[in-house]
XYZ file of C-alpha atoms in Angstrom:
763
model
C 19.287 19.525 -67.295
C 15.933 19.408 -69.100
C 14.251 21.406 -66.330
C 16.932 24.122 -66.432
C 16.781 24.364 -70.231
C 12.973 24.671 -70.168
C 13.148 27.349 -67.466
C 15.624 29.460 -69.435
C 13.808 29.185 -72.773
C 10.132 29.610 -71.774
C 8.165 32.373 -70.084
C 6.439 29.766 -67.909
C 7.629 26.243 -67.098
C 6.518 23.624 -64.576
C 8.714 21.191 -62.672
C 7.104 18.250 -60.896
C 9.463 16.898 -58.269
C 8.473 13.831 -56.217
C 10.228 13.420 -52.832
C 14.006 13.156 -52.933
C 14.353 13.917 -56.661
C 16.369 17.116 -56.223
C 13.860 19.991 -56.415
C 16.111 22.272 -54.374
C 19.182 21.291 -56.389
C 17.301 22.072 -59.596
C 16.221 25.463 -58.232
C 19.860 26.232 -57.321
C 20.996 25.309 -60.831
C 18.334 27.572 -62.362
C 19.437 30.415 -60.076
C 23.088 29.907 -61.077
C 22.223 30.049 -64.778
C 20.125 33.192 -64.304
C 22.980 34.871 -62.418
C 25.202 34.134 -65.414
C 22.691 36.189 -67.468
C 22.541 39.077 -64.930
C 18.904 38.259 -64.069
C 17.129 38.948 -60.790
C 15.199 36.132 -59.092
C 12.396 36.040 -56.523
C 12.143 32.624 -54.819
C 8.866 32.042 -52.980
C 7.047 29.268 -51.171
C 3.840 29.040 -49.101
C 6.047 28.532 -46.030
C 9.470 29.757 -44.976
C 10.960 26.251 -44.698
C 11.405 25.769 -48.439
C 12.872 29.231 -49.105
C 15.141 28.982 -46.069
C 16.373 25.672 -47.473
C 17.420 27.464 -50.690
C 19.209 30.220 -48.754
C 20.950 27.677 -46.503
C 22.191 25.707 -49.518
C 23.531 28.883 -51.146
C 25.276 29.717 -47.882
C 26.814 26.241 -47.665
C 28.267 26.717 -51.153
C 29.735 30.125 -50.244
C 27.170 32.146 -52.202
C 24.872 33.157 -49.346
C 25.851 36.839 -49.665
C 23.845 37.200 -52.918
C 20.508 36.300 -51.256
C 18.142 38.312 -49.028
C 15.873 36.192 -46.817
C 12.694 38.290 -46.596
C 8.965 37.573 -46.460
C 7.472 37.770 -42.994
C 7.987 40.943 -40.989
C 10.319 39.254 -38.479
C 12.482 37.965 -41.355
C 12.749 41.478 -42.814
C 13.671 42.925 -39.409
C 16.315 40.239 -38.873
C 17.766 40.882 -42.327
C 17.999 44.666 -41.844
C 19.579 44.265 -38.394
C 22.152 41.699 -39.508
C 23.429 43.197 -42.785
C 27.182 43.007 -43.249
C 29.118 45.944 -44.613
C 31.871 43.781 -46.093
C 31.820 41.213 -48.876
C 33.235 37.703 -48.276
C 37.055 37.783 -48.555
C 36.963 34.947 -51.111
C 35.114 37.187 -53.606
C 38.309 39.098 -54.426
C 40.036 35.861 -55.455
C 37.342 34.878 -57.971
C 38.648 37.079 -60.784
C 39.241 35.281 -64.107
C 40.343 36.620 -67.496
C 37.964 36.530 -70.472
C 40.302 34.154 -72.291
C 40.225 31.641 -69.439
C 36.453 31.995 -69.139
C 36.060 31.162 -72.840
C 38.347 28.148 -72.433
C 36.292 26.880 -69.501
C 33.050 27.373 -71.448
C 34.407 25.424 -74.403
C 35.539 22.549 -72.192
C 32.136 22.423 -70.489
C 30.278 22.332 -73.822
C 32.478 19.468 -74.989
C 31.998 17.467 -71.788
C 28.231 18.056 -71.759
C 27.900 15.765 -74.806
C 29.592 12.934 -72.884
C 27.702 13.820 -69.699
C 24.301 13.302 -71.353
C 25.329 9.770 -72.328
C 26.695 9.151 -68.825
C 23.411 10.305 -67.255
C 21.402 7.996 -69.506
C 23.642 5.043 -68.660
C 23.462 5.768 -64.935
C 19.679 5.922 -65.234
C 19.504 2.582 -67.019
C 21.961 1.009 -64.576
C 19.716 2.091 -61.689
C 16.703 0.573 -63.464
C 18.571 -2.681 -64.053
C 19.730 -2.853 -60.424
C 16.156 -2.331 -59.184
C 14.864 -4.958 -61.607
C 17.595 -7.387 -60.560
C 16.679 -6.972 -56.902
C 13.009 -7.637 -57.691
C 13.812 -10.646 -59.870
C 16.080 -12.239 -57.262
C 13.448 -11.750 -54.556
C 10.709 -13.240 -56.734
C 12.931 -16.093 -57.924
C 13.779 -17.052 -54.355
C 10.084 -17.232 -53.496
C 9.283 -19.052 -56.728
C 11.830 -21.790 -56.025
C 10.348 -22.453 -52.582
C 7.141 -23.874 -54.036
C 8.083 -25.116 -57.517
C 10.427 -28.110 -57.644
C 10.400 -29.421 -61.222
C 12.706 -31.330 -63.557
C 15.353 -29.084 -65.131
C 15.689 -28.916 -68.919
C 19.172 -29.199 -70.372
C 20.358 -26.546 -72.821
C 23.175 -26.787 -75.369
C 23.670 -23.023 -75.537
C 22.517 -20.181 -73.325
C 19.150 -18.975 -74.722
C 17.941 -15.427 -74.163
C 14.830 -14.699 -72.126
C 12.765 -13.713 -75.190
C 13.159 -17.191 -76.739
C 12.494 -18.896 -73.440
C 9.321 -16.848 -72.987
C 8.182 -17.827 -76.473
C 8.690 -21.515 -75.654
C 7.047 -21.168 -72.247
C 4.016 -19.371 -73.719
C 3.626 -22.041 -76.409
C 3.876 -24.837 -73.835
C 1.384 -23.041 -71.576
C -1.081 -22.621 -74.425
C -0.780 -26.260 -75.517
C -1.051 -27.625 -71.966
C -4.258 -25.682 -71.337
C -5.788 -26.979 -74.576
C -4.335 -30.519 -74.334
C -2.586 -29.879 -77.631
C 0.462 -31.465 -79.251
C 3.595 -29.671 -80.372
C 4.123 -29.805 -84.145
C 7.301 -31.167 -85.733
C 8.338 -27.679 -86.893
C 7.805 -26.157 -83.463
C 9.784 -28.898 -81.746
C 12.606 -28.697 -84.315
C 12.983 -24.942 -83.856
C 13.046 -25.208 -80.049
C 15.354 -28.222 -79.733
C 17.645 -27.981 -82.790
C 17.797 -24.260 -83.575
C 17.571 -22.801 -80.057
C 19.143 -25.711 -78.144
C 16.451 -25.891 -75.442
C 15.824 -29.384 -74.042
C 15.814 -32.699 -75.896
C 13.338 -34.035 -78.450
C 11.513 -36.259 -75.952
C 11.190 -33.469 -73.367
C 8.213 -32.245 -75.376
C 6.457 -35.558 -75.980
C 3.922 -34.719 -73.286
C 3.024 -31.086 -72.654
C 2.155 -30.524 -68.986
C 1.967 -27.707 -66.486
C 5.178 -29.019 -64.874
C 7.021 -28.460 -68.136
C 5.676 -24.894 -68.238
C 6.846 -24.262 -64.687
C 10.343 -25.599 -65.434
C 10.534 -23.170 -68.363
C 9.415 -20.392 -66.027
C 12.442 -21.087 -63.884
C 14.685 -20.855 -66.939
C 13.089 -17.513 -67.885
C 13.873 -16.215 -64.407
C 17.504 -17.315 -64.596
C 17.947 -15.805 -68.057
C 16.464 -12.457 -67.025
C 18.628 -12.300 -63.916
C 21.734 -12.953 -65.999
C 20.713 -10.347 -68.573
C 20.343 -7.729 -65.831
C 23.784 -8.571 -64.466
C 25.293 -8.325 -67.969
C 23.686 -4.908 -68.568
C 24.951 -3.586 -65.211
C 28.461 -4.865 -65.941
C 28.421 -3.220 -69.378
C 27.456 0.149 -67.900
C 30.102 -0.160 -65.181
C 32.803 -0.819 -67.774
C 31.676 2.132 -69.900
C 31.591 4.531 -66.938
C 35.044 3.386 -65.856
C 36.480 3.805 -69.361
C 34.994 7.281 -69.785
C 35.734 8.411 -66.232
C 31.997 8.877 -65.645
C 32.139 10.397 -62.176
C 35.273 12.353 -63.054
C 33.610 13.870 -66.114
C 30.623 15.078 -64.100
C 32.853 16.444 -61.343
C 34.901 18.272 -63.978
C 31.770 19.956 -65.367
C 30.631 20.960 -61.872
C 34.057 22.324 -60.923
C 34.448 24.388 -64.091
C 30.835 25.616 -63.989
C 31.325 26.780 -60.428
C 34.513 28.590 -61.430
C 32.637 30.437 -64.182
C 29.904 31.451 -61.730
C 32.500 32.760 -59.290
C 34.090 34.815 -62.062
C 30.696 36.233 -63.043
C 29.949 37.260 -59.453
C 33.361 38.905 -59.189
C 32.556 40.989 -62.274
C 29.154 41.902 -60.829
C 30.583 43.186 -57.553
C 34.020 44.385 -58.785
C 33.258 48.108 -58.651
C 31.740 47.791 -55.166
C 34.532 45.801 -53.526
C 36.636 48.890 -52.740
C 33.715 50.949 -51.390
C 32.226 48.283 -49.159
C 28.689 46.975 -49.181
C 25.722 49.287 -49.080
C 23.297 48.865 -46.164
C 19.529 49.231 -46.530
C 17.067 50.409 -43.881
C 14.131 49.756 -46.216
C 14.671 46.954 -48.790
C 11.650 48.116 -50.826
C 12.375 51.840 -51.184
C 14.961 51.356 -53.967
C 14.218 48.020 -55.716
C 16.910 48.455 -58.407
C 19.696 49.268 -55.952
C 18.635 46.556 -53.544
C 18.506 43.867 -56.255
C 21.915 44.934 -57.551
C 23.271 43.936 -54.132
C 20.954 40.962 -53.678
C 19.968 39.459 -57.069
C 18.261 36.571 -55.255
C 15.405 37.480 -52.891
C 13.266 34.963 -51.010
C 9.780 35.423 -49.621
C 6.588 33.606 -48.755
C 4.118 33.447 -51.642
C 1.667 35.594 -49.660
C 4.234 38.407 -49.338
C 5.540 38.188 -52.928
C 3.755 41.407 -54.002
C 5.634 43.416 -51.371
C 8.978 42.496 -52.919
C 8.243 44.570 -56.045
C 8.947 47.652 -53.951
C 7.406 51.108 -54.095
C 7.977 51.513 -57.835
C 6.360 48.135 -58.573
C 9.456 46.918 -60.422
C 9.100 43.408 -61.851
C 11.662 40.682 -61.245
C 13.165 38.926 -64.232
C 12.120 35.552 -62.806
C 10.012 34.158 -60.008
C 10.460 30.588 -58.776
C 7.490 29.278 -56.770
C 8.466 26.204 -54.745
C 5.994 23.827 -53.026
C 3.340 25.115 -55.433
C 0.974 22.263 -54.565
C 0.595 23.979 -51.173
C 0.148 27.441 -52.670
C -3.336 28.940 -52.665
C -4.502 29.695 -56.176
C -5.304 33.326 -55.323
C -1.956 34.207 -53.724
C -0.190 32.072 -56.344
C -1.663 34.172 -59.163
C -0.704 37.379 -57.373
C 2.844 36.048 -56.981
C 3.048 35.246 -60.714
C 2.277 38.900 -61.404
C 5.557 40.008 -59.768
C 7.896 38.778 -62.542
C 8.282 38.605 -66.306
C 9.049 34.867 -66.284
C 8.078 32.074 -63.911
C 9.158 28.592 -62.870
C 6.589 26.678 -60.801
C 7.878 23.707 -58.790
C 5.814 21.178 -56.845
C 4.334 17.705 -56.603
C 0.658 16.939 -57.205
C 1.031 13.743 -55.146
C 1.820 15.613 -51.927
C -0.454 17.514 -49.549
C -2.309 20.571 -50.913
C -3.002 23.864 -49.188
C -5.729 24.001 -46.537
C -8.401 26.726 -46.736
C -10.496 27.793 -43.770
C -14.256 27.244 -43.757
C -15.138 30.902 -44.304
C -13.062 31.116 -47.484
C -14.633 27.926 -48.805
C -18.144 29.254 -48.146
C -17.410 32.508 -50.000
C -15.795 30.719 -52.953
C -18.463 28.166 -53.848
C -20.923 30.569 -55.564
C -18.151 31.896 -57.850
C -17.831 28.542 -59.592
C -21.473 27.706 -60.250
C -22.236 26.221 -63.707
C -22.501 29.732 -65.172
C -19.480 31.102 -63.314
C -15.720 30.770 -63.680
C -14.220 27.525 -65.077
C -13.612 24.828 -62.481
C -9.864 24.905 -63.064
C -9.840 28.252 -61.210
C -11.785 26.874 -58.258
C -9.356 27.657 -55.446
C -11.277 25.483 -53.001
C -10.514 22.296 -54.928
C -7.349 23.343 -56.787
C -3.969 24.671 -55.786
C -1.656 26.675 -58.043
C 0.017 23.606 -59.564
C -3.317 21.866 -60.213
C -4.673 24.953 -61.937
C -1.652 25.425 -64.192
C -1.692 21.747 -65.147
C -5.392 22.062 -66.020
C -4.711 25.215 -68.039
C -2.045 23.394 -70.032
C -4.398 20.477 -70.711
C -7.686 22.345 -71.237
C -6.867 25.918 -72.223
C -3.836 25.138 -74.424
C -1.475 27.150 -72.268
C 2.081 26.789 -73.556
C 4.270 25.710 -70.651
C 6.611 22.711 -70.732
C 6.375 20.266 -67.826
C 9.418 18.393 -66.577
C 9.183 15.422 -64.215
C 12.218 14.937 -61.989
C 12.405 11.138 -61.960
C 15.734 10.282 -60.320
C 15.298 9.659 -56.593
C 18.393 10.025 -54.388
C 17.180 10.238 -50.777
C 15.450 7.186 -49.341
C 16.374 3.540 -48.901
C 15.172 1.763 -52.094
C 12.669 -0.343 -50.140
C 11.079 2.783 -48.640
C 10.687 4.841 -51.790
C 9.790 1.659 -53.675
C 6.345 1.707 -52.055
C 5.689 5.335 -53.032
C 6.991 4.692 -56.525
C 4.677 1.743 -57.072
C 1.641 3.040 -55.185
C 1.583 6.715 -56.172
C 3.961 7.366 -59.100
C 3.129 4.398 -61.362
C 6.742 3.226 -61.310
C 8.004 6.388 -63.049
C 10.731 7.124 -60.496
C 14.255 5.904 -61.150
C 15.685 4.928 -57.776
C 19.312 6.078 -57.740
C 19.783 5.535 -53.987
C 20.998 2.230 -52.563
C 20.872 0.375 -49.271
C 24.596 0.469 -48.504
C 25.958 2.402 -45.547
C 22.585 3.054 -43.920
C 23.210 0.978 -40.782
C 19.931 -0.946 -40.919
C 19.357 -4.643 -41.561
C 15.832 -3.956 -42.793
C 14.378 -0.589 -43.750
C 10.756 -1.483 -43.008
C 8.680 -2.669 -40.084
C 5.054 -2.702 -38.962
C 3.694 -2.697 -35.424
C 0.064 -3.847 -35.317
C -1.456 -2.244 -32.250
C -4.123 -3.680 -29.993
C -7.701 -2.865 -31.051
C -9.458 -0.098 -29.150
C -13.058 -0.442 -28.058
C -13.770 3.195 -28.792
C -12.687 5.458 -31.608
C -13.560 9.104 -31.700
C -11.664 11.520 -33.892
C -10.903 13.762 -30.927
C -9.302 10.982 -28.881
C -5.605 10.445 -28.269
C -4.681 6.832 -28.961
C -2.651 5.881 -25.885
C -2.241 2.300 -27.054
C -0.380 3.321 -30.214
C 1.587 5.947 -28.284
C 2.520 3.219 -25.783
C 3.554 0.893 -28.595
C 5.906 3.614 -29.848
C 7.368 4.399 -26.418
C 7.728 0.809 -25.173
C 8.404 -1.245 -28.308
C 9.539 0.906 -31.238
C 11.587 3.732 -29.691
C 13.942 1.482 -27.630
C 14.887 -0.410 -30.806
C 15.402 2.789 -32.805
C 17.671 4.268 -30.118
C 20.118 1.421 -30.753
C 20.562 2.579 -34.358
C 19.778 6.317 -34.381
C 20.251 9.418 -32.257
C 16.918 10.690 -30.904
C 17.142 13.880 -32.998
C 17.276 11.629 -36.074
C 13.865 10.105 -35.251
C 10.576 11.610 -36.398
C 6.970 10.662 -35.640
C 4.274 11.539 -38.185
C 0.535 11.343 -37.581
C -2.511 12.528 -39.537
C -4.116 13.897 -36.345
C -3.102 16.966 -34.350
C -4.466 15.519 -31.105
C -2.215 12.475 -31.458
C 0.780 14.741 -32.031
C -0.020 16.851 -28.984
C -0.476 13.757 -26.828
C 2.846 12.258 -27.921
C 4.621 15.537 -27.182
C 3.604 14.873 -23.566
C 2.019 18.306 -23.102
C 5.143 20.222 -24.112
C 6.043 22.310 -27.150
C 8.794 19.851 -28.031
C 9.643 16.436 -26.596
C 12.532 16.571 -24.108
C 14.242 13.558 -25.678
C 14.672 15.339 -29.028
C 12.289 13.151 -31.052
C 10.374 15.312 -33.547
C 6.595 14.759 -33.554
C 4.400 16.551 -36.096
C 1.447 16.151 -38.405
C 2.034 15.084 -41.995
C 1.232 18.646 -43.120
C 3.947 20.049 -40.848
C 6.449 17.381 -41.906
C 6.085 18.094 -45.627
C 9.390 19.319 -47.021
C 11.354 17.781 -44.124
C 13.135 14.462 -43.683
C 14.576 12.240 -40.945
C 16.772 9.117 -40.993
C 13.998 7.242 -39.147
C 10.254 7.897 -39.374
C 7.403 6.268 -37.440
C 3.912 6.714 -38.896
C 1.324 6.570 -36.080
C -2.082 6.291 -37.761
C -4.115 6.699 -34.508
C -7.505 5.698 -35.929
C -8.964 2.341 -34.940
C -10.749 1.887 -38.289
C -9.959 2.966 -41.851
C -11.229 6.345 -43.022
C -10.684 8.604 -46.015
C -8.805 11.309 -44.128
C -6.184 8.995 -42.673
C -5.874 6.946 -45.888
C -5.521 9.968 -48.177
C -2.881 8.992 -50.774
C -1.093 12.366 -50.577
C -0.888 12.117 -46.798
C 0.443 8.547 -46.856
C 2.927 9.483 -49.581
C 4.294 12.362 -47.495
C 4.479 10.249 -44.327
C 6.440 7.415 -45.943
C 8.772 9.539 -48.055
C 10.047 11.540 -45.048
C 12.109 8.478 -44.003
C 15.638 8.212 -45.368
C 16.877 4.960 -43.796
C 14.076 3.361 -41.762
C 10.278 3.460 -41.739
C 7.859 1.952 -39.206
C 4.072 1.805 -39.449
C 1.951 1.653 -36.282
C -1.659 0.833 -37.115
C -4.719 -0.982 -35.783
C -5.733 -4.456 -37.061
C -8.871 -3.218 -38.837
C -6.798 -0.648 -40.721
C -4.127 -3.027 -42.000
C -6.665 -5.726 -42.867
C -8.894 -3.374 -44.870
C -8.538 -2.051 -48.410
C -6.616 1.156 -48.954
C -3.196 2.772 -49.032
C -2.239 1.949 -45.436
C -3.391 -1.659 -45.824
C -1.312 -1.868 -49.004
C 1.620 -0.371 -47.110
C 1.419 -3.153 -44.516
C 1.231 -5.773 -47.285
C 4.234 -4.194 -49.000
C 6.256 -4.238 -45.766
C 5.425 -7.904 -45.257
C 6.204 -8.791 -48.873
C 9.572 -7.005 -48.692
C 10.572 -9.023 -45.649
C 10.035 -6.293 -43.058
C 9.203 -7.248 -39.478
C 5.477 -7.533 -38.709
C 5.040 -7.324 -34.952
C 1.865 -7.831 -32.935
C 2.022 -5.234 -30.189
C 1.714 -6.407 -26.594
C 0.621 -2.976 -25.355
C -3.020 -3.167 -24.242
C -5.785 -0.651 -23.836
C -7.193 -0.030 -20.371
C -10.512 -1.314 -21.682
C -8.962 -4.723 -22.328
C -8.062 -4.957 -18.650
C -11.271 -3.522 -17.218
C -13.907 -5.545 -19.031
C -13.943 -9.224 -17.940
C -15.384 -10.340 -21.289
C -12.098 -9.356 -22.908
C -9.740 -11.001 -20.453
C -9.740 -14.337 -22.265
C -9.068 -12.626 -25.587
C -6.237 -10.644 -24.032
C -4.616 -13.791 -22.593
C -4.888 -15.630 -25.891
C -3.445 -12.639 -27.716
C -0.402 -12.430 -25.483
C 0.163 -16.228 -25.471
C -0.083 -16.480 -29.227
C 2.472 -13.756 -29.551
C -9.630 -27.028 -75.297
C -9.160 -24.054 -78.032
C -11.228 -22.609 -80.839
C -10.776 -19.258 -82.616
C -14.078 -17.874 -81.355
C -13.114 -18.519 -77.730
C -9.632 -17.059 -78.201
C -11.192 -13.929 -79.700
C -13.611 -13.728 -76.777
C -10.753 -13.810 -74.265
C -8.923 -11.018 -76.107
C -12.102 -8.925 -76.146
C -12.610 -9.631 -72.442
C -9.099 -8.368 -71.709
C -9.998 -5.122 -73.501
C -13.094 -4.732 -71.310
C -10.953 -5.425 -68.230
C -8.391 -2.799 -69.236
C -11.163 -0.243 -69.791
C -12.730 -1.052 -66.413
C -9.421 -0.792 -64.517
C -8.614 2.526 -66.201
C -12.050 4.010 -65.492
C -11.714 2.928 -61.841
C -8.148 4.357 -61.683
C -7.046 0.976 -60.351
C -4.338 -0.056 -62.832
C -1.627 0.511 -60.220
C -3.517 -1.509 -57.571
C -4.802 -4.524 -59.509
C -2.884 -6.505 -62.128
C -3.939 -9.581 -64.051
C -2.580 -12.443 -66.151
C -4.185 -14.556 -68.833
C -4.022 -18.328 -69.103
C -2.223 -18.820 -65.795
C -1.450 -22.394 -64.558
C -3.787 -23.255 -61.696
C -1.184 -25.450 -60.036
C 1.227 -22.535 -59.737
C -1.206 -20.701 -57.453
C -0.710 -23.136 -54.587
C 2.107 -24.426 -52.438
C -0.091 -26.215 -49.891
C -1.834 -29.040 -51.755
C -3.220 -30.922 -48.731
C -6.831 -29.636 -49.010
C -7.260 -31.063 -52.521
C -8.420 -34.573 -53.462
C -6.876 -36.864 -56.083
C -9.143 -35.683 -58.896
C -8.394 -32.018 -58.171
C -4.635 -32.633 -57.988
C -4.668 -34.541 -61.277
C -6.695 -31.764 -62.879
C -4.235 -29.095 -61.702
C -1.208 -31.081 -62.900
C -2.468 -31.616 -66.442
C -4.642 -29.011 -68.136
C -5.962 -26.560 -65.521
C -5.445 -22.850 -66.292
C -7.216 -19.736 -65.068
C -8.500 -17.616 -67.953
C -7.875 -14.370 -66.033
C -6.269 -14.306 -62.578
C -6.172 -10.963 -60.722
C -3.705 -9.951 -58.013
C -2.841 -6.996 -55.828
C 0.288 -5.387 -57.295
C 1.535 -4.354 -53.864
C 1.947 -7.858 -52.395
C 1.020 -10.300 -55.189
C -2.035 -11.673 -53.366
C -4.746 -13.225 -55.546
C -8.142 -11.485 -55.409
C -10.284 -12.765 -58.303
C -10.583 -15.224 -61.195
C -12.672 -14.546 -64.301
C -13.606 -17.461 -66.524
C -14.711 -16.994 -70.141
C -16.833 -19.967 -71.270
C -17.685 -20.660 -74.902
C -20.051 -23.104 -76.577
C -17.954 -26.187 -75.835
C -18.449 -25.534 -72.103
C -21.944 -27.088 -72.452
C -20.386 -30.493 -73.027
C -20.553 -32.977 -70.173
C -16.782 -33.395 -69.760
C -16.182 -29.642 -69.824
C -18.937 -29.066 -67.256
C -17.183 -31.527 -64.949
C -13.877 -29.681 -65.415
C -15.479 -26.290 -64.776
C -16.995 -27.569 -61.546
C -13.625 -28.950 -60.460
C -11.942 -25.611 -61.140
C -14.634 -23.702 -59.253
C -14.288 -26.084 -56.296
C -10.493 -25.581 -56.225
C -10.819 -21.779 -56.269
C -13.500 -21.905 -53.589
C -11.179 -23.874 -51.305
C -8.567 -21.182 -51.869
C -11.047 -18.379 -51.039
C -10.560 -16.845 -54.492
C -13.848 -15.473 -55.897
C -14.756 -16.602 -59.407
C -16.891 -14.871 -62.029
C -18.034 -16.795 -65.129
C -18.818 -14.895 -68.329
C -20.375 -16.679 -71.290
C -19.329 -15.745 -74.813
C -22.974 -15.289 -75.708
C -23.531 -12.906 -72.821
C -25.120 -9.551 -73.694
C -22.250 -7.082 -74.193
C -23.242 -4.401 -71.681
C -24.115 -7.044 -69.101
C -20.705 -8.676 -69.580
C -18.984 -5.321 -69.089
C -21.123 -4.659 -66.020
C -20.237 -8.076 -64.552
C -16.523 -7.417 -65.072
C -16.657 -3.976 -63.463
C -18.735 -5.222 -60.518
C -16.337 -8.124 -59.962
C -13.334 -5.777 -59.968
C -15.031 -3.349 -57.576
C -15.786 -6.229 -55.216
C -12.173 -7.399 -55.504
C -10.947 -3.968 -54.440
C -13.292 -3.965 -51.466
C -12.755 -7.571 -50.427
C -10.632 -8.391 -47.403
C -8.118 -11.021 -48.504
C -6.850 -12.470 -45.222
C -3.501 -14.148 -45.863
C -4.001 -16.540 -42.937
C -7.236 -17.907 -44.404
C -6.264 -17.941 -48.067
C -4.550 -21.054 -49.417
C -3.321 -19.159 -52.461
C 0.424 -18.811 -52.688
C 1.050 -15.082 -53.091
C 4.702 -15.523 -53.976
C 3.960 -17.937 -56.836
C 2.706 -15.021 -58.908
C 6.269 -13.755 -59.146
C 7.202 -15.816 -62.163
C 4.311 -14.623 -64.272
C 4.459 -10.997 -63.227
C 8.172 -10.806 -63.944
C 8.288 -12.893 -67.114
C 4.943 -13.064 -68.891
C 4.357 -10.910 -71.941
C 2.114 -10.877 -75.026
C 0.533 -12.714 -76.714
C -0.619 -15.252 -74.137
C -0.671 -13.104 -71.008
C -1.590 -9.503 -70.421
C -0.919 -7.155 -67.514
C -1.101 -3.392 -66.882
C 2.651 -3.182 -67.578
């Protein structure tokens, strides 16, 4: 609704639509509103797929006769040859009196007020359902490694109060402090949490038991919010209200089209040999014209008549030059795209010619069509050149299984998407899986990876055929040579499975998608975030990753994808398909056989920690890593581990009493610990504190968690440099889950429940 309103009230507006958020539906709604105002519309895209999608949707709704599918020469020829001299029979039945039209308009305006509230509630309900799913998953993992005594409560406390108590207990346990009489009275007598003697001794175990209570309270609060929205929607006939608006709006559009064509119904439809010779007459018959962006200028016709509106879809793939020429064909423009998907590809000659134009003394960089597409340029113009053009982000996602789009949402969209889809009725037990292929002993970009192709044919495809028809299965790869090899030397596979590069798959979707990475080692091309985003978001119901060990064990988007699949409970399978090299070279025979067979507090220190958190936030922002790395302050050391066997008596006692990590860092994608930063003040020179610091360092070393110590008297710039270097190393480090003793799932409680003032995170 916001996007349509902005389009109708501004000469230029931008719509950013991530995958599955209804870009085409929004374009159709804009077209419908423009038709109600007797406007003409040119719909363009860098490729015919997107414009054909618009025409097909209009046809499905019974409005296909208003659109002319032009653009490429063969499209124009097909249109001219297949014109129909008669209008659809239904058009004659769409007549409606002015009085009835006014009544419908009034009813729609009245229902729109209720509809806005319904939309907001449906949005919040989707957020609560997603949060509930995350909380229940984290709580289940939390309970596996944290068995503590349960506190009794006399009344059900809310999560905010429980967090306040938990944070106080955590602070006191780390400083070996005592709870004051007033604090204990408020917690026990006023809030009804625990008994008086439950807080005689403040320990990490007490903090963990409160963490469990925070989890349970938050889960219940989510359920209550969902129930409240369900009751409201039922009382106000939520779905019925929206359907009523759609039905009446459609009826008004039908009446408007009847008025538009009323005088022509008796004469029959005019046929055109040349669509461009009489632009006014042609657009009177076809108020919606589609074209590629490159051919947009042609649609003005011989008189150069402007359209009322142009809608440029897939603008992130539109070349800046042709995009600007397309904008010049209309008085108003709506530009639709997604900066997180694949951009246009220029050939080498064009790049070589363009570079000199944008030297330091040349045109501004925002017009550099080598590095920017149309959408990038317009965004930069809005930000830098004060261009007035509202931007609308389509946030509600309706297409993919929540677990599939959840990765894209977290990894590429900073959690801004509202996932309106659900997992019901999709016919899959799990939406995610990963097949780790056998390592190759060669890796050239021009090679076809037969091992990964074999893993698909022998291990993945037979399983998919049990759940999907072959035409519902798609294979995406970054490399053209891998695509050609998997097509088995033919234009299309005989079994109906679609195989294409990520660039070719953009704008398309399949119930099941397999992402074949091909490369034996990580590289920037394969791990490009836009490419990975497109590959994953093509899958509606099921997604499978096929990748080499070095790729999934490295640092990057594909490695994070594997971690996400594992964290979400997807199947991680070690492929049994071997390379010919593994069989030829005797030195690898043993490896092959094994592989198959295995199948204290002061104000100064507190201030220093707060300042350190500010430096950390600045470093993460400057590195653009806030969505990859999160951190918590004052985190119980004991809660990091579930396996306590490697630790001696002294270390166990230390963890169970006062041990906290000043700053613990974790990967947001799978909650694996990557770094600990310690801030040491003056009291850390004391003998007892030195002993404790050594114990903590020894514990972290056993868990393979790097530690960086910063002194409060450290030179400021050096301290900042140490923090940034530590974070950069954490991003590069390979955290092998099989070697790390740290319990990744234990982070759940803090990530889901910790808030200011004692703990900080990018959220």
